[in-house]
Amino acid sequence: MNEDSHPSHRHQPVAVVTGAASGIGRATALRLAREGYELALLDVDPVGTAETCERIRQADGRAHPFRVDLSSPDEVASVVGTVEVNVGRPTLLVNVAGIGVAATVLETSDEDWDRVLAVNLTGPFLTTRAILPSMVAAGQGVIINVASVAGQIGLARRAAYCASKAGLVGLTRAVAVDHAKQGIRCVAICPGTVETEWIGKILANAEDPAAARAAMAARQLDGQLGSPDEIAAVIAFVAGAEGRFINGAALIIDGGLTTA
Ligand SMILES: NC(=O)c1ccc[n+]([C@@H]2O[C@H](COP(=O)([O-])OP(=O)(O)OC[C@H]3O[C@@H](n4cnc5c(N)ncnc54)[C@H](O)[C@@H]3O)[C@@H](O)[C@H]2O)c1
């Protein structure tokens, strides 16, 4: 590494995006790269993360892939240390990675409950705890947690998922309250139904994929699904200087799903 390329000699802000191999995380990474951030992309899927990296580099952006299981405290602590040394100290953390299980409480196994909570709630706790100290030392930082409308309302057969996302909204508020005076903002984004690989898999497994898609689309007031780019645009706005007054909020971006 020559002197110019050493992290401390660069002026590009560093952002960490989790879940960057796919869907909303990938769209967010691509958008933030266009906004001038250097990206550390964290995901358990190295193939998808490499593809996101490649797309950012092709557009003259800077991105670095890191394979990590975000539910593992050791892996998260280790990867954040590596990011801080090799890429730089992040001023933006976007927690996007998440998983879901279609089940009522009665249908939810101990393993599924633990796994959903571990990825969707413990993961953002671990990344936040690891990255906050350098943000606090710098006197600035933004943490954005991608929750869900499932953190605001009950969704059928999504017991663990709803609990994890409501917990993530609570974590967001707690971090905002505790660290605002240190220059930190923490905001939750609550998307409705967004057309990603995840939704593609749910539809592909449906008995009648076309009918399932139509039913999903009908939940939005204008009958259309959201796009990952639309969520990424909100994340970029919240992260930027114009988002300064947004703190501790849970922003619902759902095409009106929760208002119907
Ligand atoms: N798509 C929607 O309709 C929708 C709606 C509301 C909220 N969300 C939330 O948005 C986020 C992204 O969803 P998406 O639709 O883009 O999903 P996706 O499945 O396309 O992407 C999720 C990413 O998270 C990664 N991931 C999963 N477990 C991980 C782990 N243990 N460690 C590291 N990475 C892991 C996956 O590899 C994948 O790249 C999720 O938190 C989801 O709950 C999605």
PDB file of C-alpha atoms and ligand atoms in Angstrom:
ATOM      1  CA  MET A   1       0.000   0.000   0.000  1.00  0.00           C
ATOM      2  CA  ASN A   2       1.650   3.294  -0.986  1.00  0.00           C
ATOM      3  CA  GLU A   3       1.195   6.448   1.076  1.00  0.00           C
ATOM      4  CA  ASP A   4      -1.591   7.900  -1.074  1.00  0.00           C
ATOM      5  CA  SER A   5      -3.652   4.774  -0.877  1.00  0.00           C
ATOM      6  CA  HIS A   6      -3.335   4.408   2.899  1.00  0.00           C
ATOM      7  CA  PRO A   7      -6.737   4.920   4.559  1.00  0.00           C
ATOM      8  CA  SER A   8      -5.552   7.917   6.607  1.00  0.00           C
ATOM      9  CA  HIS A   9      -4.523   9.771   3.411  1.00  0.00           C
ATOM     10  CA  ARG A  10      -7.877   9.471   1.704  1.00  0.00           C
ATOM     11  CA  HIS A  11     -10.739  11.892   2.030  1.00  0.00           C
ATOM     12  CA  GLN A  12     -13.495   9.618   0.828  1.00  0.00           C
ATOM     13  CA  PRO A  13     -15.972   8.817   3.629  1.00  0.00           C
ATOM     14  CA  VAL A  14     -16.205   5.110   4.428  1.00  0.00           C
ATOM     15  CA  ALA A  15     -19.554   3.325   4.666  1.00  0.00           C
ATOM     16  CA  VAL A  16     -20.222  -0.214   5.843  1.00  0.00           C
ATOM     17  CA  VAL A  17     -23.218  -1.897   4.232  1.00  0.00           C
ATOM     18  CA  THR A  18     -24.360  -5.330   5.417  1.00  0.00           C
ATOM     19  CA  GLY A  19     -26.397  -7.672   3.252  1.00  0.00           C
ATOM     20  CA  ALA A  20     -24.659  -6.134   0.255  1.00  0.00           C
ATOM     21  CA  ALA A  21     -24.691  -9.300  -1.874  1.00  0.00           C
ATOM     22  CA  SER A  22     -28.311  -8.911  -2.874  1.00  0.00           C
ATOM     23  CA  GLY A  23     -31.487  -6.851  -3.019  1.00  0.00           C
ATOM     24  CA  ILE A  24     -31.764  -3.705  -0.915  1.00  0.00           C
ATOM     25  CA  GLY A  25     -28.190  -4.026   0.396  1.00  0.00           C
ATOM     26  CA  ARG A  26     -26.737  -4.193  -3.112  1.00  0.00           C
ATOM     27  CA  ALA A  27     -28.854  -1.251  -4.305  1.00  0.00           C
ATOM     28  CA  THR A  28     -27.779   0.736  -1.244  1.00  0.00           C
ATOM     29  CA  ALA A  29     -24.102  -0.021  -1.866  1.00  0.00           C
ATOM     30  CA  LEU A  30     -24.361   1.023  -5.518  1.00  0.00           C
ATOM     31  CA  ARG A  31     -26.167   4.230  -4.578  1.00  0.00           C
ATOM     32  CA  LEU A  32     -23.735   5.175  -1.801  1.00  0.00           C
ATOM     33  CA  ALA A  33     -20.788   4.558  -4.125  1.00  0.00           C
ATOM     34  CA  ARG A  34     -22.330   7.061  -6.540  1.00  0.00           C
ATOM     35  CA  GLU A  35     -22.673   9.506  -3.609  1.00  0.00           C
ATOM     36  CA  GLY A  36     -18.892   9.298  -3.087  1.00  0.00           C
ATOM     37  CA  TYR A  37     -18.534   6.769  -0.292  1.00  0.00           C
ATOM     38  CA  GLU A  38     -15.880   4.069  -0.243  1.00  0.00           C
ATOM     39  CA  LEU A  39     -17.717   0.866   0.601  1.00  0.00           C
ATOM     40  CA  ALA A  40     -16.973  -2.043   2.909  1.00  0.00           C
ATOM     41  CA  LEU A  41     -19.488  -4.703   1.885  1.00  0.00           C
ATOM     42  CA  LEU A  42     -20.324  -7.317   4.513  1.00  0.00           C
ATOM     43  CA  ASP A  43     -22.272 -10.458   3.668  1.00  0.00           C
ATOM     44  CA  VAL A  44     -22.221 -14.209   4.202  1.00  0.00           C
ATOM     45  CA  ASP A  45     -22.526 -14.728   0.423  1.00  0.00           C
ATOM     46  CA  PRO A  46     -19.114 -14.091  -1.182  1.00  0.00           C
ATOM     47  CA  VAL A  47     -20.308 -14.591  -4.757  1.00  0.00           C
ATOM     48  CA  GLY A  48     -23.037 -11.958  -4.559  1.00  0.00           C
ATOM     49  CA  THR A  49     -20.758  -9.565  -2.682  1.00  0.00           C
ATOM     50  CA  ALA A  50     -18.046  -9.917  -5.332  1.00  0.00           C
ATOM     51  CA  GLU A  51     -20.616  -9.106  -7.999  1.00  0.00           C
ATOM     52  CA  THR A  52     -21.734  -5.958  -6.124  1.00  0.00           C
ATOM     53  CA  CYS A  53     -18.074  -4.937  -5.769  1.00  0.00           C
ATOM     54  CA  GLU A  54     -17.462  -5.478  -9.451  1.00  0.00           C
ATOM     55  CA  ARG A  55     -20.440  -3.340 -10.410  1.00  0.00           C
ATOM     56  CA  ILE A  56     -19.251  -0.517  -8.160  1.00  0.00           C
ATOM     57  CA  ARG A  57     -15.720  -0.691  -9.555  1.00  0.00           C
ATOM     58  CA  GLN A  58     -17.008  -0.681 -13.131  1.00  0.00           C
ATOM     59  CA  ALA A  59     -18.703   2.609 -12.279  1.00  0.00           C
ATOM     60  CA  ASP A  60     -15.359   3.942 -10.943  1.00  0.00           C
ATOM     61  CA  GLY A  61     -16.344   3.508  -7.322  1.00  0.00           C
ATOM     62  CA  ARG A  62     -14.350   1.907  -4.509  1.00  0.00           C
ATOM     63  CA  ALA A  63     -15.634  -1.196  -2.743  1.00  0.00           C
ATOM     64  CA  HIS A  64     -14.170  -4.045  -0.704  1.00  0.00           C
ATOM     65  CA  PRO A  65     -15.866  -7.391  -0.011  1.00  0.00           C
ATOM     66  CA  PHE A  66     -15.832  -9.058   3.397  1.00  0.00           C
ATOM     67  CA  ARG A  67     -17.327 -12.462   4.076  1.00  0.00           C
ATOM     68  CA  VAL A  68     -18.904 -12.570   7.528  1.00  0.00           C
ATOM     69  CA  ASP A  69     -21.742 -14.234   9.379  1.00  0.00           C
ATOM     70  CA  LEU A  70     -23.220 -11.209  11.115  1.00  0.00           C
ATOM     71  CA  SER A  71     -24.753 -13.306  13.875  1.00  0.00           C
ATOM     72  CA  SER A  72     -21.277 -14.267  15.139  1.00  0.00           C
ATOM     73  CA  PRO A  73     -19.815 -11.836  17.734  1.00  0.00           C
ATOM     74  CA  ASP A  74     -16.255 -12.970  16.998  1.00  0.00           C
ATOM     75  CA  GLU A  75     -16.610 -12.643  13.236  1.00  0.00           C
ATOM     76  CA  VAL A  76     -18.175  -9.181  13.498  1.00  0.00           C
ATOM     77  CA  ALA A  77     -15.512  -7.874  15.892  1.00  0.00           C
ATOM     78  CA  SER A  78     -12.786  -9.250  13.661  1.00  0.00           C
ATOM     79  CA  VAL A  79     -14.194  -7.931  10.368  1.00  0.00           C
ATOM     80  CA  VAL A  80     -14.790  -4.447  11.775  1.00  0.00           C
ATOM     81  CA  GLY A  81     -11.178  -4.351  12.958  1.00  0.00           C
ATOM     82  CA  THR A  82     -10.014  -5.337   9.483  1.00  0.00           C
ATOM     83  CA  VAL A  83     -12.245  -2.716   7.829  1.00  0.00           C
ATOM     84  CA  GLU A  84     -10.957   0.038  10.109  1.00  0.00           C
ATOM     85  CA  VAL A  85      -7.313  -0.819   9.390  1.00  0.00           C
ATOM     86  CA  ASN A  86      -7.526  -1.633   5.682  1.00  0.00           C
ATOM     87  CA  VAL A  87     -10.323   0.626   4.433  1.00  0.00           C
ATOM     88  CA  GLY A  88     -10.771   3.310   7.073  1.00  0.00           C
ATOM     89  CA  ARG A  89     -13.013   4.277   9.946  1.00  0.00           C
ATOM     90  CA  PRO A  90     -16.642   4.220   8.849  1.00  0.00           C
ATOM     91  CA  THR A  91     -18.827   7.286   9.346  1.00  0.00           C
ATOM     92  CA  LEU A  92     -21.864   5.423   8.000  1.00  0.00           C
ATOM     93  CA  LEU A  93     -23.185   1.966   8.901  1.00  0.00           C
ATOM     94  CA  VAL A  94     -26.196   0.558   7.082  1.00  0.00           C
ATOM     95  CA  ASN A  95     -27.515  -2.688   8.550  1.00  0.00           C
ATOM     96  CA  VAL A  96     -29.471  -4.356   5.756  1.00  0.00           C
ATOM     97  CA  ALA A  97     -28.827  -8.095   6.113  1.00  0.00           C
ATOM     98  CA  GLY A  98     -31.844 -10.057   7.231  1.00  0.00           C
ATOM     99  CA  ILE A  99     -33.684 -13.347   6.964  1.00  0.00           C
ATOM    100  CA  GLY A 100     -37.271 -14.467   7.420  1.00  0.00           C
ATOM    101  CA  VAL A 101     -39.228 -17.564   8.334  1.00  0.00           C
ATOM    102  CA  ALA A 102     -42.884 -18.014   7.402  1.00  0.00           C
ATOM    103  CA  ALA A 103     -44.442 -19.292  10.613  1.00  0.00           C
ATOM    104  CA  THR A 104     -46.854 -18.467  13.405  1.00  0.00           C
ATOM    105  CA  VAL A 105     -45.582 -18.749  16.973  1.00  0.00           C
ATOM    106  CA  LEU A 106     -46.967 -22.291  17.130  1.00  0.00           C
ATOM    107  CA  GLU A 107     -45.083 -23.264  13.980  1.00  0.00           C
ATOM    108  CA  THR A 108     -41.757 -21.647  14.974  1.00  0.00           C
ATOM    109  CA  SER A 109     -38.971 -23.979  16.116  1.00  0.00           C
ATOM    110  CA  ASP A 110     -36.418 -22.902  18.709  1.00  0.00           C
ATOM    111  CA  GLU A 111     -33.757 -22.988  15.974  1.00  0.00           C
ATOM    112  CA  ASP A 112     -35.713 -20.727  13.599  1.00  0.00           C
ATOM    113  CA  TRP A 113     -36.525 -18.265  16.397  1.00  0.00           C
ATOM    114  CA  ASP A 114     -32.868 -18.075  17.454  1.00  0.00           C
ATOM    115  CA  ARG A 115     -31.598 -17.742  13.882  1.00  0.00           C
ATOM    116  CA  VAL A 116     -34.010 -14.960  12.868  1.00  0.00           C
ATOM    117  CA  LEU A 117     -33.313 -12.981  16.040  1.00  0.00           C
ATOM    118  CA  ALA A 118     -29.561 -13.605  15.694  1.00  0.00           C
ATOM    119  CA  VAL A 119     -29.317 -12.258  12.138  1.00  0.00           C
ATOM    120  CA  ASN A 120     -31.978  -9.519  12.227  1.00  0.00           C
ATOM    121  CA  LEU A 121     -31.456  -8.112  15.724  1.00  0.00           C
ATOM    122  CA  THR A 122     -28.214  -9.380  17.253  1.00  0.00           C
ATOM    123  CA  GLY A 123     -26.369  -8.707  13.966  1.00  0.00           C
ATOM    124  CA  PRO A 124     -27.146  -4.947  13.969  1.00  0.00           C
ATOM    125  CA  PHE A 125     -26.369  -4.825  17.713  1.00  0.00           C
ATOM    126  CA  LEU A 126     -22.952  -6.404  17.069  1.00  0.00           C
ATOM    127  CA  THR A 127     -22.019  -4.160  14.135  1.00  0.00           C
ATOM    128  CA  THR A 128     -23.237  -1.068  15.989  1.00  0.00           C
ATOM    129  CA  ARG A 129     -21.270  -1.960  19.126  1.00  0.00           C
ATOM    130  CA  ALA A 130     -18.136  -2.607  17.089  1.00  0.00           C
ATOM    131  CA  ILE A 131     -18.295   0.525  14.930  1.00  0.00           C
ATOM    132  CA  LEU A 132     -19.707   3.109  17.378  1.00  0.00           C
ATOM    133  CA  PRO A 133     -16.457   3.719  19.301  1.00  0.00           C
ATOM    134  CA  SER A 134     -14.653   5.133  16.254  1.00  0.00           C
ATOM    135  CA  MET A 135     -17.723   7.197  15.309  1.00  0.00           C
ATOM    136  CA  VAL A 136     -17.915   8.600  18.837  1.00  0.00           C
ATOM    137  CA  ALA A 137     -14.190   9.362  18.744  1.00  0.00           C
ATOM    138  CA  ALA A 138     -14.699  11.196  15.450  1.00  0.00           C
ATOM    139  CA  GLY A 139     -17.737  13.046  16.826  1.00  0.00           C
ATOM    140  CA  GLN A 140     -19.866  11.998  13.882  1.00  0.00           C
ATOM    141  CA  GLY A 141     -21.632   8.973  12.496  1.00  0.00           C
ATOM    142  CA  VAL A 142     -24.894   7.724  11.058  1.00  0.00           C
ATOM    143  CA  ILE A 143     -26.342   4.261  11.644  1.00  0.00           C
ATOM    144  CA  ILE A 144     -29.284   3.184   9.514  1.00  0.00           C
ATOM    145  CA  ASN A 145     -31.135  -0.025  10.328  1.00  0.00           C
ATOM    146  CA  VAL A 146     -33.332  -1.593   7.688  1.00  0.00           C
ATOM    147  CA  ALA A 147     -36.269  -2.894   9.709  1.00  0.00           C
ATOM    148  CA  SER A 148     -39.636  -3.516   8.025  1.00  0.00           C
ATOM    149  CA  VAL A 149     -43.304  -2.676   8.217  1.00  0.00           C
ATOM    150  CA  ALA A 150     -43.274  -5.977  10.130  1.00  0.00           C
ATOM    151  CA  GLY A 151     -41.713  -3.924  12.951  1.00  0.00           C
ATOM    152  CA  GLN A 152     -44.777  -1.670  12.955  1.00  0.00           C
ATOM    153  CA  ILE A 153     -47.724  -3.998  12.357  1.00  0.00           C
ATOM    154  CA  GLY A 154     -48.381  -7.714  12.619  1.00  0.00           C
ATOM    155  CA  LEU A 155     -47.866  -9.689   9.412  1.00  0.00           C
ATOM    156  CA  ALA A 156     -49.476 -13.114   9.056  1.00  0.00           C
ATOM    157  CA  ARG A 157     -47.170 -16.078   9.740  1.00  0.00           C
ATOM    158  CA  ARG A 158     -44.099 -13.943  10.448  1.00  0.00           C
ATOM    159  CA  ALA A 159     -43.888 -14.219  14.249  1.00  0.00           C
ATOM    160  CA  ALA A 160     -40.101 -14.283  14.705  1.00  0.00           C
ATOM    161  CA  TYR A 161     -39.585 -11.826  11.842  1.00  0.00           C
ATOM    162  CA  CYS A 162     -42.069  -9.286  13.293  1.00  0.00           C
ATOM    163  CA  ALA A 163     -40.467  -9.628  16.731  1.00  0.00           C
ATOM    164  CA  SER A 164     -36.959  -9.131  15.317  1.00  0.00           C
ATOM    165  CA  LYS A 165     -37.913  -6.047  13.329  1.00  0.00           C
ATOM    166  CA  ALA A 166     -39.854  -4.442  16.204  1.00  0.00           C
ATOM    167  CA  GLY A 167     -36.768  -5.107  18.326  1.00  0.00           C
ATOM    168  CA  LEU A 168     -34.585  -3.436  15.718  1.00  0.00           C
ATOM    169  CA  VAL A 169     -36.784  -0.321  15.828  1.00  0.00           C
ATOM    170  CA  GLY A 170     -36.352  -0.319  19.615  1.00  0.00           C
ATOM    171  CA  LEU A 171     -32.580  -0.690  19.304  1.00  0.00           C
ATOM    172  CA  THR A 172     -32.564   2.219  16.847  1.00  0.00           C
ATOM    173  CA  ARG A 173     -34.361   4.525  19.298  1.00  0.00           C
ATOM    174  CA  ALA A 174     -32.069   3.496  22.166  1.00  0.00           C
ATOM    175  CA  VAL A 175     -28.899   4.201  20.169  1.00  0.00           C
ATOM    176  CA  ALA A 176     -30.281   7.565  19.032  1.00  0.00           C
ATOM    177  CA  VAL A 177     -31.093   8.602  22.608  1.00  0.00           C
ATOM    178  CA  ASP A 178     -27.777   7.421  24.063  1.00  0.00           C
ATOM    179  CA  HIS A 179     -25.459   8.857  21.422  1.00  0.00           C
ATOM    180  CA  ALA A 180     -27.067  11.957  19.867  1.00  0.00           C
ATOM    181  CA  LYS A 181     -24.920  14.295  21.967  1.00  0.00           C
ATOM    182  CA  GLN A 182     -21.812  12.545  20.607  1.00  0.00           C
ATOM    183  CA  GLY A 183     -22.766  13.438  17.042  1.00  0.00           C
ATOM    184  CA  ILE A 184     -24.387  10.117  16.176  1.00  0.00           C
ATOM    185  CA  ARG A 185     -27.736   9.649  14.450  1.00  0.00           C
ATOM    186  CA  CYS A 186     -29.521   6.313  14.301  1.00  0.00           C
ATOM    187  CA  VAL A 187     -32.564   5.809  12.069  1.00  0.00           C
ATOM    188  CA  ALA A 188     -34.725   2.835  11.112  1.00  0.00           C
ATOM    189  CA  ILE A 189     -36.146   2.370   7.617  1.00  0.00           C
ATOM    190  CA  CYS A 190     -39.308   0.277   7.444  1.00  0.00           C
ATOM    191  CA  PRO A 191     -39.911  -0.903   3.873  1.00  0.00           C
ATOM    192  CA  GLY A 192     -43.112  -2.488   2.641  1.00  0.00           C
ATOM    193  CA  THR A 193     -42.904  -5.105  -0.108  1.00  0.00           C
ATOM    194  CA  VAL A 194     -39.800  -4.537  -2.225  1.00  0.00           C
ATOM    195  CA  GLU A 195     -39.016  -6.560  -5.318  1.00  0.00           C
ATOM    196  CA  THR A 196     -35.743  -8.297  -4.400  1.00  0.00           C
ATOM    197  CA  GLU A 197     -34.245 -11.764  -4.761  1.00  0.00           C
ATOM    198  CA  TRP A 198     -35.875 -12.609  -1.418  1.00  0.00           C
ATOM    199  CA  ILE A 199     -39.373 -11.815  -2.685  1.00  0.00           C
ATOM    200  CA  GLY A 200     -38.496 -13.623  -5.940  1.00  0.00           C
ATOM    201  CA  LYS A 201     -37.786 -16.806  -3.959  1.00  0.00           C
ATOM    202  CA  ILE A 202     -41.050 -16.522  -1.979  1.00  0.00           C
ATOM    203  CA  LEU A 203     -43.014 -16.099  -5.205  1.00  0.00           C
ATOM    204  CA  ALA A 204     -41.172 -18.930  -6.979  1.00  0.00           C
ATOM    205  CA  ASN A 205     -42.181 -21.287  -4.166  1.00  0.00           C
ATOM    206  CA  ALA A 206     -45.839 -20.249  -4.253  1.00  0.00           C
ATOM    207  CA  GLU A 207     -48.419 -22.629  -5.735  1.00  0.00           C
ATOM    208  CA  ASP A 208     -49.420 -19.947  -8.254  1.00  0.00           C
ATOM    209  CA  PRO A 209     -46.534 -17.425  -8.511  1.00  0.00           C
ATOM    210  CA  ALA A 210     -48.476 -14.975 -10.712  1.00  0.00           C
ATOM    211  CA  ALA A 211     -51.443 -14.906  -8.332  1.00  0.00           C
ATOM    212  CA  ALA A 212     -49.102 -14.585  -5.332  1.00  0.00           C
ATOM    213  CA  ARG A 213     -47.337 -11.665  -6.972  1.00  0.00           C
ATOM    214  CA  ALA A 214     -50.646  -9.945  -7.759  1.00  0.00           C
ATOM    215  CA  ALA A 215     -51.755 -10.377  -4.132  1.00  0.00           C
ATOM    216  CA  MET A 216     -48.464  -8.928  -2.875  1.00  0.00           C
ATOM    217  CA  ALA A 217     -48.693  -5.992  -5.254  1.00  0.00           C
ATOM    218  CA  ALA A 218     -52.295  -5.315  -4.255  1.00  0.00           C
ATOM    219  CA  ARG A 219     -51.187  -4.582  -0.669  1.00  0.00           C
ATOM    220  CA  GLN A 220     -49.695  -1.276  -1.867  1.00  0.00           C
ATOM    221  CA  LEU A 221     -52.218   1.536  -2.427  1.00  0.00           C
ATOM    222  CA  ASP A 222     -51.220   1.934  -6.084  1.00  0.00           C
ATOM    223  CA  GLY A 223     -50.939  -1.813  -6.672  1.00  0.00           C
ATOM    224  CA  GLN A 224     -47.173  -1.795  -7.269  1.00  0.00           C
ATOM    225  CA  LEU A 225     -44.228  -3.298  -5.403  1.00  0.00           C
ATOM    226  CA  GLY A 226     -41.381  -1.087  -4.272  1.00  0.00           C
ATOM    227  CA  SER A 227     -37.933  -1.238  -5.862  1.00  0.00           C
ATOM    228  CA  PRO A 228     -34.595  -1.633  -4.055  1.00  0.00           C
ATOM    229  CA  ASP A 229     -33.458   1.654  -5.625  1.00  0.00           C
ATOM    230  CA  GLU A 230     -36.362   3.495  -3.991  1.00  0.00           C
ATOM    231  CA  ILE A 231     -35.256   2.254  -0.569  1.00  0.00           C
ATOM    232  CA  ALA A 232     -31.605   3.039  -1.337  1.00  0.00           C
ATOM    233  CA  ALA A 233     -32.546   6.614  -2.264  1.00  0.00           C
ATOM    234  CA  VAL A 234     -34.160   7.162   1.144  1.00  0.00           C
ATOM    235  CA  ILE A 235     -31.139   5.652   2.883  1.00  0.00           C
ATOM    236  CA  ALA A 236     -28.802   7.983   0.951  1.00  0.00           C
ATOM    237  CA  PHE A 237     -30.926  10.990   1.895  1.00  0.00           C
ATOM    238  CA  VAL A 238     -31.056  10.051   5.591  1.00  0.00           C
ATOM    239  CA  ALA A 239     -27.285   9.469   5.595  1.00  0.00           C
ATOM    240  CA  GLY A 240     -26.503  12.823   4.008  1.00  0.00           C
ATOM    241  CA  ALA A 241     -26.263  16.334   5.430  1.00  0.00           C
ATOM    242  CA  GLU A 242     -29.881  17.072   4.522  1.00  0.00           C
ATOM    243  CA  GLY A 243     -30.932  14.243   6.804  1.00  0.00           C
ATOM    244  CA  ARG A 244     -29.437  15.976   9.851  1.00  0.00           C
ATOM    245  CA  PHE A 245     -32.806  16.489  11.589  1.00  0.00           C
ATOM    246  CA  ILE A 246     -33.866  12.835  11.213  1.00  0.00           C
ATOM    247  CA  ASN A 247     -32.919  10.890  14.334  1.00  0.00           C
ATOM    248  CA  GLY A 248     -34.410   7.954  16.222  1.00  0.00           C
ATOM    249  CA  ALA A 249     -37.241   7.756  13.690  1.00  0.00           C
ATOM    250  CA  ALA A 250     -38.733   4.704  12.018  1.00  0.00           C
ATOM    251  CA  LEU A 251     -39.413   5.851   8.458  1.00  0.00           C
ATOM    252  CA  ILE A 252     -42.140   3.839   6.760  1.00  0.00           C
ATOM    253  CA  ILE A 253     -41.544   3.464   3.011  1.00  0.00           C
ATOM    254  CA  ASP A 254     -44.322   1.153   1.947  1.00  0.00           C
ATOM    255  CA  GLY A 255     -46.511   2.531  -0.834  1.00  0.00           C
ATOM    256  CA  GLY A 256     -49.197   3.084   1.797  1.00  0.00           C
ATOM    257  CA  LEU A 257     -49.432  -0.590   2.861  1.00  0.00           C
ATOM    258  CA  THR A 258     -49.726   0.252   6.568  1.00  0.00           C
ATOM    259  CA  THR A 259     -52.208   3.073   6.033  1.00  0.00           C
ATOM    260  CA  ALA A 260     -54.894   0.953   4.367  1.00  0.00           C
TER     261      ALA A 260
HETATM  262  N1  LIG B   1     -37.792  -7.272   0.231  1.00  0.00           N
HETATM  263  C1  LIG B   1     -38.737  -6.817   1.024  1.00  0.00           C
HETATM  264  O1  LIG B   1     -39.926  -6.787   0.681  1.00  0.00           O
HETATM  265  C2  LIG B   1     -38.387  -6.267   2.381  1.00  0.00           C
HETATM  266  C3  LIG B   1     -39.379  -5.557   3.073  1.00  0.00           C
HETATM  267  C4  LIG B   1     -39.087  -5.046   4.332  1.00  0.00           C
HETATM  268  C5  LIG B   1     -37.835  -5.227   4.878  1.00  0.00           C
HETATM  269  N2  LIG B   1     -36.896  -5.907   4.194  1.00  0.00           N
HETATM  270  C6  LIG B   1     -35.598  -6.079   4.843  1.00  0.00           C
HETATM  271  O2  LIG B   1     -34.587  -5.604   3.989  1.00  0.00           O
HETATM  272  C7  LIG B   1     -33.391  -6.346   4.205  1.00  0.00           C
HETATM  273  C8  LIG B   1     -32.863  -6.865   2.875  1.00  0.00           C
HETATM  274  O3  LIG B   1     -33.871  -7.659   2.288  1.00  0.00           O
HETATM  275  P1  LIG B   1     -33.789  -8.118   0.759  1.00  0.00           P
HETATM  276  O4  LIG B   1     -35.184  -8.276   0.304  1.00  0.00           O
HETATM  277  O5  LIG B   1     -32.845  -7.251   0.025  1.00  0.00           O
HETATM  278  O6  LIG B   1     -33.213  -9.603   0.983  1.00  0.00           O
HETATM  279  P2  LIG B   1     -32.112 -10.470   0.190  1.00  0.00           P
HETATM  280  O7  LIG B   1     -32.356 -11.868   0.630  1.00  0.00           O
HETATM  281  O8  LIG B   1     -32.166 -10.140  -1.255  1.00  0.00           O
HETATM  282  O9  LIG B   1     -30.759  -9.932   0.820  1.00  0.00           O
HETATM  283  C9  LIG B   1     -30.404 -10.217   2.158  1.00  0.00           C
HETATM  284  C10 LIG B   1     -28.900 -10.318   2.257  1.00  0.00           C
HETATM  285  O10 LIG B   1     -28.541 -10.591   3.628  1.00  0.00           O
HETATM  286  C11 LIG B   1     -27.494 -11.553   3.609  1.00  0.00           C
HETATM  287  N3  LIG B   1     -27.448 -12.284   4.869  1.00  0.00           N
HETATM  288  C12 LIG B   1     -28.397 -13.118   5.366  1.00  0.00           C
HETATM  289  N4  LIG B   1     -27.971 -13.657   6.516  1.00  0.00           N
HETATM  290  C13 LIG B   1     -26.727 -13.177   6.759  1.00  0.00           C
HETATM  291  C14 LIG B   1     -25.766 -13.378   7.792  1.00  0.00           C
HETATM  292  N5  LIG B   1     -25.987 -14.208   8.824  1.00  0.00           N
HETATM  293  N6  LIG B   1     -24.590 -12.716   7.708  1.00  0.00           N
HETATM  294  C15 LIG B   1     -24.340 -11.892   6.665  1.00  0.00           C
HETATM  295  N7  LIG B   1     -25.209 -11.667   5.662  1.00  0.00           N
HETATM  296  C16 LIG B   1     -26.391 -12.309   5.707  1.00  0.00           C
HETATM  297  C17 LIG B   1     -27.830 -12.465   2.443  1.00  0.00           C
HETATM  298  O11 LIG B   1     -26.716 -13.230   2.009  1.00  0.00           O
HETATM  299  C18 LIG B   1     -28.322 -11.476   1.415  1.00  0.00           C
HETATM  300  O12 LIG B   1     -27.273 -10.998   0.601  1.00  0.00           O
HETATM  301  C19 LIG B   1     -33.740  -7.454   5.204  1.00  0.00           C
HETATM  302  O13 LIG B   1     -33.338  -7.066   6.503  1.00  0.00           O
HETATM  303  C20 LIG B   1     -35.244  -7.525   5.128  1.00  0.00           C
HETATM  304  O14 LIG B   1     -35.828  -7.967   6.330  1.00  0.00           O
HETATM  305  C21 LIG B   1     -37.135  -6.449   2.950  1.00  0.00           C
END
